PDB file of C-alpha atoms in Angstrom:
ATOM      1  CA  UNK A 780      93.749-165.712  77.152  1.00  0.00           C
ATOM      2  CA  UNK A 781      91.633-162.588  77.461  1.00  0.00           C
ATOM      3  CA  UNK A 782      94.553-160.756  79.179  1.00  0.00           C
ATOM      4  CA  UNK A 783      96.528-160.899  75.924  1.00  0.00           C
ATOM      5  CA  UNK A 784      93.962-158.890  73.983  1.00  0.00           C
ATOM      6  CA  UNK A 785      92.262-156.675  76.523  1.00  0.00           C
ATOM      7  CA  UNK A 786      93.438-155.807  79.989  1.00  0.00           C
ATOM      8  CA  UNK A 787      90.666-153.442  81.017  1.00  0.00           C
ATOM      9  CA  UNK A 788      89.338-149.991  80.242  1.00  0.00           C
ATOM     10  CA  UNK A 789      91.434-148.434  82.989  1.00  0.00           C
ATOM     11  CA  UNK A 790      94.667-149.436  81.254  1.00  0.00           C
ATOM     12  CA  UNK A 791      93.487-148.016  77.934  1.00  0.00           C
ATOM     13  CA  UNK A 792      92.465-144.775  79.613  1.00  0.00           C
ATOM     14  CA  UNK A 793      95.893-144.559  81.297  1.00  0.00           C
ATOM     15  CA  UNK A 794      97.680-144.998  77.942  1.00  0.00           C
ATOM     16  CA  UNK A 795      95.542-142.276  76.350  1.00  0.00           C
ATOM     17  CA  UNK A 796      95.990-139.755  79.175  1.00  0.00           C
ATOM     18  CA  UNK A 797      99.673-140.453  79.786  1.00  0.00           C
ATOM     19  CA  UNK A 798     100.296-140.609  76.020  1.00  0.00           C
ATOM     20  CA  UNK A 799      98.838-137.164  75.417  1.00  0.00           C
ATOM     21  CA  UNK A 800     100.695-135.627  78.372  1.00  0.00           C
ATOM     22  CA  UNK A 801     104.020-137.355  77.608  1.00  0.00           C
ATOM     23  CA  UNK A 802     103.761-136.326  73.965  1.00  0.00           C
ATOM     24  CA  UNK A 803     103.064-132.728  75.006  1.00  0.00           C
ATOM     25  CA  UNK A 804     106.044-132.819  77.383  1.00  0.00           C
ATOM     26  CA  UNK A 805     108.316-134.166  74.638  1.00  0.00           C
ATOM     27  CA  UNK A 806     107.186-131.482  72.178  1.00  0.00           C
ATOM     28  CA  UNK A 807     107.726-128.808  74.842  1.00  0.00           C
ATOM     29  CA  UNK A 808     111.265-130.024  75.609  1.00  0.00           C
ATOM     30  CA  UNK A 809     112.135-130.279  71.920  1.00  0.00           C
ATOM     31  CA  UNK A 810     110.875-126.758  71.234  1.00  0.00           C
ATOM     32  CA  UNK A 811     112.919-125.204  74.038  1.00  0.00           C
ATOM     33  CA  UNK A 812     116.038-127.204  73.125  1.00  0.00           C
ATOM     34  CA  UNK A 813     116.164-125.959  69.524  1.00  0.00           C
ATOM     35  CA  UNK A 814     116.225-127.521  66.069  1.00  0.00           C
ATOM     36  CA  UNK A 815     119.558-129.297  66.589  1.00  0.00           C
ATOM     37  CA  UNK A 816     118.064-131.928  68.908  1.00  0.00           C
ATOM     38  CA  UNK A 817     116.401-133.959  66.163  1.00  0.00           C
ATOM     39  CA  UNK A 818     118.498-132.949  63.188  1.00  0.00           C
ATOM     40  CA  UNK A 819     120.238-135.537  61.057  1.00  0.00           C
ATOM     41  CA  UNK A 820     123.780-134.794  62.069  1.00  0.00           C
ATOM     42  CA  UNK A 821     125.634-137.864  63.316  1.00  0.00           C
ATOM     43  CA  UNK A 822     125.424-141.129  65.242  1.00  0.00           C
ATOM     44  CA  UNK A 823     125.315-139.258  68.558  1.00  0.00           C
ATOM     45  CA  UNK A 824     122.134-137.443  67.538  1.00  0.00           C
ATOM     46  CA  UNK A 825     120.595-140.697  66.309  1.00  0.00           C
ATOM     47  CA  UNK A 826     121.264-142.326  69.682  1.00  0.00           C
ATOM     48  CA  UNK A 827     119.538-139.457  71.502  1.00  0.00           C
ATOM     49  CA  UNK A 828     116.561-139.639  69.137  1.00  0.00           C
ATOM     50  CA  UNK A 829     116.196-143.399  69.632  1.00  0.00           C
ATOM     51  CA  UNK A 830     116.550-142.997  73.406  1.00  0.00           C
ATOM     52  CA  UNK A 831     113.802-140.353  73.412  1.00  0.00           C
ATOM     53  CA  UNK A 832     111.496-142.688  71.492  1.00  0.00           C
ATOM     54  CA  UNK A 833     112.273-145.541  73.848  1.00  0.00           C
ATOM     55  CA  UNK A 834     111.603-143.340  76.869  1.00  0.00           C
ATOM     56  CA  UNK A 835     108.283-142.192  75.443  1.00  0.00           C
ATOM     57  CA  UNK A 836     107.251-145.794  74.725  1.00  0.00           C
ATOM     58  CA  UNK A 837     108.221-146.876  78.232  1.00  0.00           C
ATOM     59  CA  UNK A 838     106.206-144.076  79.812  1.00  0.00           C
ATOM     60  CA  UNK A 839     103.219-144.993  77.655  1.00  0.00           C
ATOM     61  CA  UNK A 840     103.227-148.731  78.210  1.00  0.00           C
ATOM     62  CA  UNK A 841     104.795-149.366  81.600  1.00  0.00           C
ATOM     63  CA  UNK A 842     102.703-148.868  84.702  1.00  0.00           C
ATOM     64  CA  UNK A 843     105.927-148.888  86.707  1.00  0.00           C
ATOM     65  CA  UNK A 844     107.100-145.582  85.202  1.00  0.00           C
ATOM     66  CA  UNK A 845     105.173-142.488  86.188  1.00  0.00           C
ATOM     67  CA  UNK A 846     104.635-139.599  83.781  1.00  0.00           C
ATOM     68  CA  UNK A 847     106.816-137.313  85.935  1.00  0.00           C
ATOM     69  CA  UNK A 848     109.682-139.833  85.833  1.00  0.00           C
ATOM     70  CA  UNK A 849     109.403-140.127  82.062  1.00  0.00           C
ATOM     71  CA  UNK A 850     109.302-136.365  81.630  1.00  0.00           C
ATOM     72  CA  UNK A 851     112.425-136.000  83.775  1.00  0.00           C
ATOM     73  CA  UNK A 852     114.144-138.734  81.738  1.00  0.00           C
ATOM     74  CA  UNK A 853     113.285-136.970  78.451  1.00  0.00           C
ATOM     75  CA  UNK A 854     114.440-133.616  79.866  1.00  0.00           C
ATOM     76  CA  UNK A 855     117.679-135.240  81.029  1.00  0.00           C
ATOM     77  CA  UNK A 856     118.403-136.763  77.600  1.00  0.00           C
ATOM     78  CA  UNK A 857     117.705-133.485  75.825  1.00  0.00           C
ATOM     79  CA  UNK A 858     119.741-131.506  78.368  1.00  0.00           C
ATOM     80  CA  UNK A 859     122.727-133.832  78.025  1.00  0.00           C
ATOM     81  CA  UNK A 860     122.506-133.605  74.255  1.00  0.00           C
ATOM     82  CA  UNK A 861     122.331-129.805  74.495  1.00  0.00           C
ATOM     83  CA  UNK A 862     125.394-129.696  76.773  1.00  0.00           C
ATOM     84  CA  UNK A 863     127.433-132.040  74.565  1.00  0.00           C
ATOM     85  CA  UNK A 864     126.576-130.135  71.384  1.00  0.00           C
ATOM     86  CA  UNK A 865     127.292-126.805  73.129  1.00  0.00           C
ATOM     87  CA  UNK A 866     130.781-128.049  73.967  1.00  0.00           C
ATOM     88  CA  UNK A 867     131.278-129.644  70.544  1.00  0.00           C
ATOM     89  CA  UNK A 868     130.610-126.317  68.826  1.00  0.00           C
ATOM     90  CA  UNK A 869     133.219-124.622  71.020  1.00  0.00           C
ATOM     91  CA  UNK A 870     135.883-127.324  71.525  1.00  0.00           C
ATOM     92  CA  UNK A 871     137.510-129.234  68.673  1.00  0.00           C
ATOM     93  CA  UNK A 872     138.414-132.363  70.663  1.00  0.00           C
ATOM     94  CA  UNK A 873     134.835-132.736  71.927  1.00  0.00           C
ATOM     95  CA  UNK A 874     133.533-132.292  68.365  1.00  0.00           C
ATOM     96  CA  UNK A 875     135.908-135.011  67.075  1.00  0.00           C
ATOM     97  CA  UNK A 876     134.964-137.306  69.973  1.00  0.00           C
ATOM     98  CA  UNK A 877     131.212-136.918  69.404  1.00  0.00           C
ATOM     99  CA  UNK A 878     130.921-136.579  65.640  1.00  0.00           C
ATOM    100  CA  UNK A 879     134.128-138.038  64.250  1.00  0.00           C
ATOM    101  CA  UNK A 880     135.753-136.559  61.189  1.00  0.00           C
ATOM    102  CA  UNK A 881     134.877-136.621  57.497  1.00  0.00           C
ATOM    103  CA  UNK A 882     136.972-139.103  55.532  1.00  0.00           C
ATOM    104  CA  UNK A 883     138.219-138.814  51.944  1.00  0.00           C
ATOM    105  CA  UNK A 884     137.297-141.935  49.932  1.00  0.00           C
ATOM    106  CA  UNK A 885     138.259-140.793  46.441  1.00  0.00           C
ATOM    107  CA  UNK A 886     140.528-137.988  45.311  1.00  0.00           C
ATOM    108  CA  UNK A 887     140.888-136.827  41.696  1.00  0.00           C
ATOM    109  CA  UNK A 888     139.527-140.062  40.280  1.00  0.00           C
ATOM    110  CA  UNK A 889     141.621-142.370  42.492  1.00  0.00           C
ATOM    111  CA  UNK A 890     140.079-144.512  45.212  1.00  0.00           C
ATOM    112  CA  UNK A 891     141.778-144.260  48.599  1.00  0.00           C
ATOM    113  CA  UNK A 892     141.614-147.903  49.607  1.00  0.00           C
ATOM    114  CA  UNK A 893     143.000-147.435  53.121  1.00  0.00           C
ATOM    115  CA  UNK A 894     140.241-144.910  53.909  1.00  0.00           C
ATOM    116  CA  UNK A 895     137.610-147.111  52.288  1.00  0.00           C
ATOM    117  CA  UNK A 896     138.703-150.117  54.349  1.00  0.00           C
ATOM    118  CA  UNK A 897     138.725-148.066  57.532  1.00  0.00           C
ATOM    119  CA  UNK A 898     135.197-146.817  56.801  1.00  0.00           C
ATOM    120  CA  UNK A 899     134.036-150.264  55.595  1.00  0.00           C
ATOM    121  CA  UNK A 900     132.868-148.768  52.303  1.00  0.00           C
ATOM    122  CA  UNK A 901     133.097-150.570  48.969  1.00  0.00           C
ATOM    123  CA  UNK A 902     134.099-149.159  45.624  1.00  0.00           C
ATOM    124  CA  UNK A 903     130.580-149.935  44.380  1.00  0.00           C
ATOM    125  CA  UNK A 904     129.079-147.711  47.101  1.00  0.00           C
ATOM    126  CA  UNK A 905     131.357-144.824  46.164  1.00  0.00           C
ATOM    127  CA  UNK A 906     130.507-145.269  42.485  1.00  0.00           C
ATOM    128  CA  UNK A 907     126.819-145.318  43.383  1.00  0.00           C
ATOM    129  CA  UNK A 908     127.193-141.968  45.153  1.00  0.00           C
ATOM    130  CA  UNK A 909     128.951-140.574  42.079  1.00  0.00           C
ATOM    131  CA  UNK A 910     126.181-141.798  39.769  1.00  0.00           C
ATOM    132  CA  UNK A 911     123.599-140.394  42.179  1.00  0.00           C
ATOM    133  CA  UNK A 912     125.133-136.970  41.751  1.00  0.00           C
ATOM    134  CA  UNK A 913     124.749-137.215  37.972  1.00  0.00           C
ATOM    135  CA  UNK A 914     128.382-137.857  37.061  1.00  0.00           C
ATOM    136  CA  UNK A 915     129.239-140.754  34.762  1.00  0.00           C
ATOM    137  CA  UNK A 916     133.043-140.596  34.799  1.00  0.00           C
ATOM    138  CA  UNK A 917     134.888-141.293  38.067  1.00  0.00           C
ATOM    139  CA  UNK A 918     137.878-139.373  36.711  1.00  0.00           C
ATOM    140  CA  UNK A 919     135.678-136.271  36.494  1.00  0.00           C
ATOM    141  CA  UNK A 920     135.255-136.215  40.284  1.00  0.00           C
ATOM    142  CA  UNK A 921     137.477-134.061  42.449  1.00  0.00           C
ATOM    143  CA  UNK A 922     136.653-135.988  45.624  1.00  0.00           C
ATOM    144  CA  UNK A 923     134.162-138.182  47.450  1.00  0.00           C
ATOM    145  CA  UNK A 924     133.952-137.561  51.187  1.00  0.00           C
ATOM    146  CA  UNK A 925     132.260-139.772  53.767  1.00  0.00           C
ATOM    147  CA  UNK A 926     130.598-137.212  56.030  1.00  0.00           C
ATOM    148  CA  UNK A 927     130.139-137.545  59.771  1.00  0.00           C
ATOM    149  CA  UNK A 928     126.431-138.351  59.298  1.00  0.00           C
ATOM    150  CA  UNK A 929     127.274-141.324  57.049  1.00  0.00           C
ATOM    151  CA  UNK A 930     126.338-139.642  53.772  1.00  0.00           C
ATOM    152  CA  UNK A 931     128.768-139.286  50.878  1.00  0.00           C
ATOM    153  CA  UNK A 932     129.464-135.911  49.331  1.00  0.00           C
ATOM    154  CA  UNK A 933     130.613-135.885  45.721  1.00  0.00           C
ATOM    155  CA  UNK A 934     132.757-132.852  44.946  1.00  0.00           C
ATOM    156  CA  UNK A 935     133.065-131.702  41.363  1.00  0.00           C
ATOM    157  CA  UNK A 936     136.318-130.117  40.138  1.00  0.00           C
ATOM    158  CA  UNK A 937     136.742-126.532  41.197  1.00  0.00           C
ATOM    159  CA  UNK A 938     138.994-123.612  40.431  1.00  0.00           C
ATOM    160  CA  UNK A 939     141.894-123.294  42.861  1.00  0.00           C
ATOM    161  CA  UNK A 940     140.850-121.251  45.833  1.00  0.00           C
ATOM    162  CA  UNK A 941     142.131-120.464  49.282  1.00  0.00           C
ATOM    163  CA  UNK A 942     138.873-121.724  50.832  1.00  0.00           C
ATOM    164  CA  UNK A 943     138.459-125.332  49.749  1.00  0.00           C
ATOM    165  CA  UNK A 944     135.643-127.332  51.310  1.00  0.00           C
ATOM    166  CA  UNK A 945     138.116-130.223  51.532  1.00  0.00           C
ATOM    167  CA  UNK A 946     140.269-128.523  54.172  1.00  0.00           C
ATOM    168  CA  UNK A 947     140.372-130.608  57.318  1.00  0.00           C
ATOM    169  CA  UNK A 948     139.079-133.786  55.683  1.00  0.00           C
ATOM    170  CA  UNK A 949     141.123-136.743  56.864  1.00  0.00           C
ATOM    171  CA  UNK A 950     142.885-138.463  54.001  1.00  0.00           C
ATOM    172  CA  UNK A 951     142.905-135.348  51.789  1.00  0.00           C
ATOM    173  CA  UNK A 952     146.081-134.795  49.887  1.00  0.00           C
TER     174      UNK A 952
END
């Protein structure tokens, strides 16, 4: 029964030493990889963030994984994420593959049910996003877009322009 609560001072010392060093390694890798690594951008970035946390926890708590192995695993995850995002910034098909595309859910006061069904979003959720942006009348909204990070952008009516933020949004009319 004692093994469940305390497994020896050596194990605690290992967790402290490895924890400090693994944490320092993670911070180092994140600093050299840039701000994009942990930004809230899309599901791909979330997966990398969760994988980094899982790797850190494994290094901390598993005696079978050495600090060097964990550091290499963290460096590998960050490097792969850097490579994928480098290509996604430069190649449209990679960007669409990794991040998806924004999707129009409402346009000029009319719900786009096919887009909403595809995105598994309800009318109530769209209306909630509209209320959250301080607009009471759905008809007063130019568009609601489901962004690639899962958030909804509520676009107020605008003067006609050659540079609309709705260009390239799937489902736009």
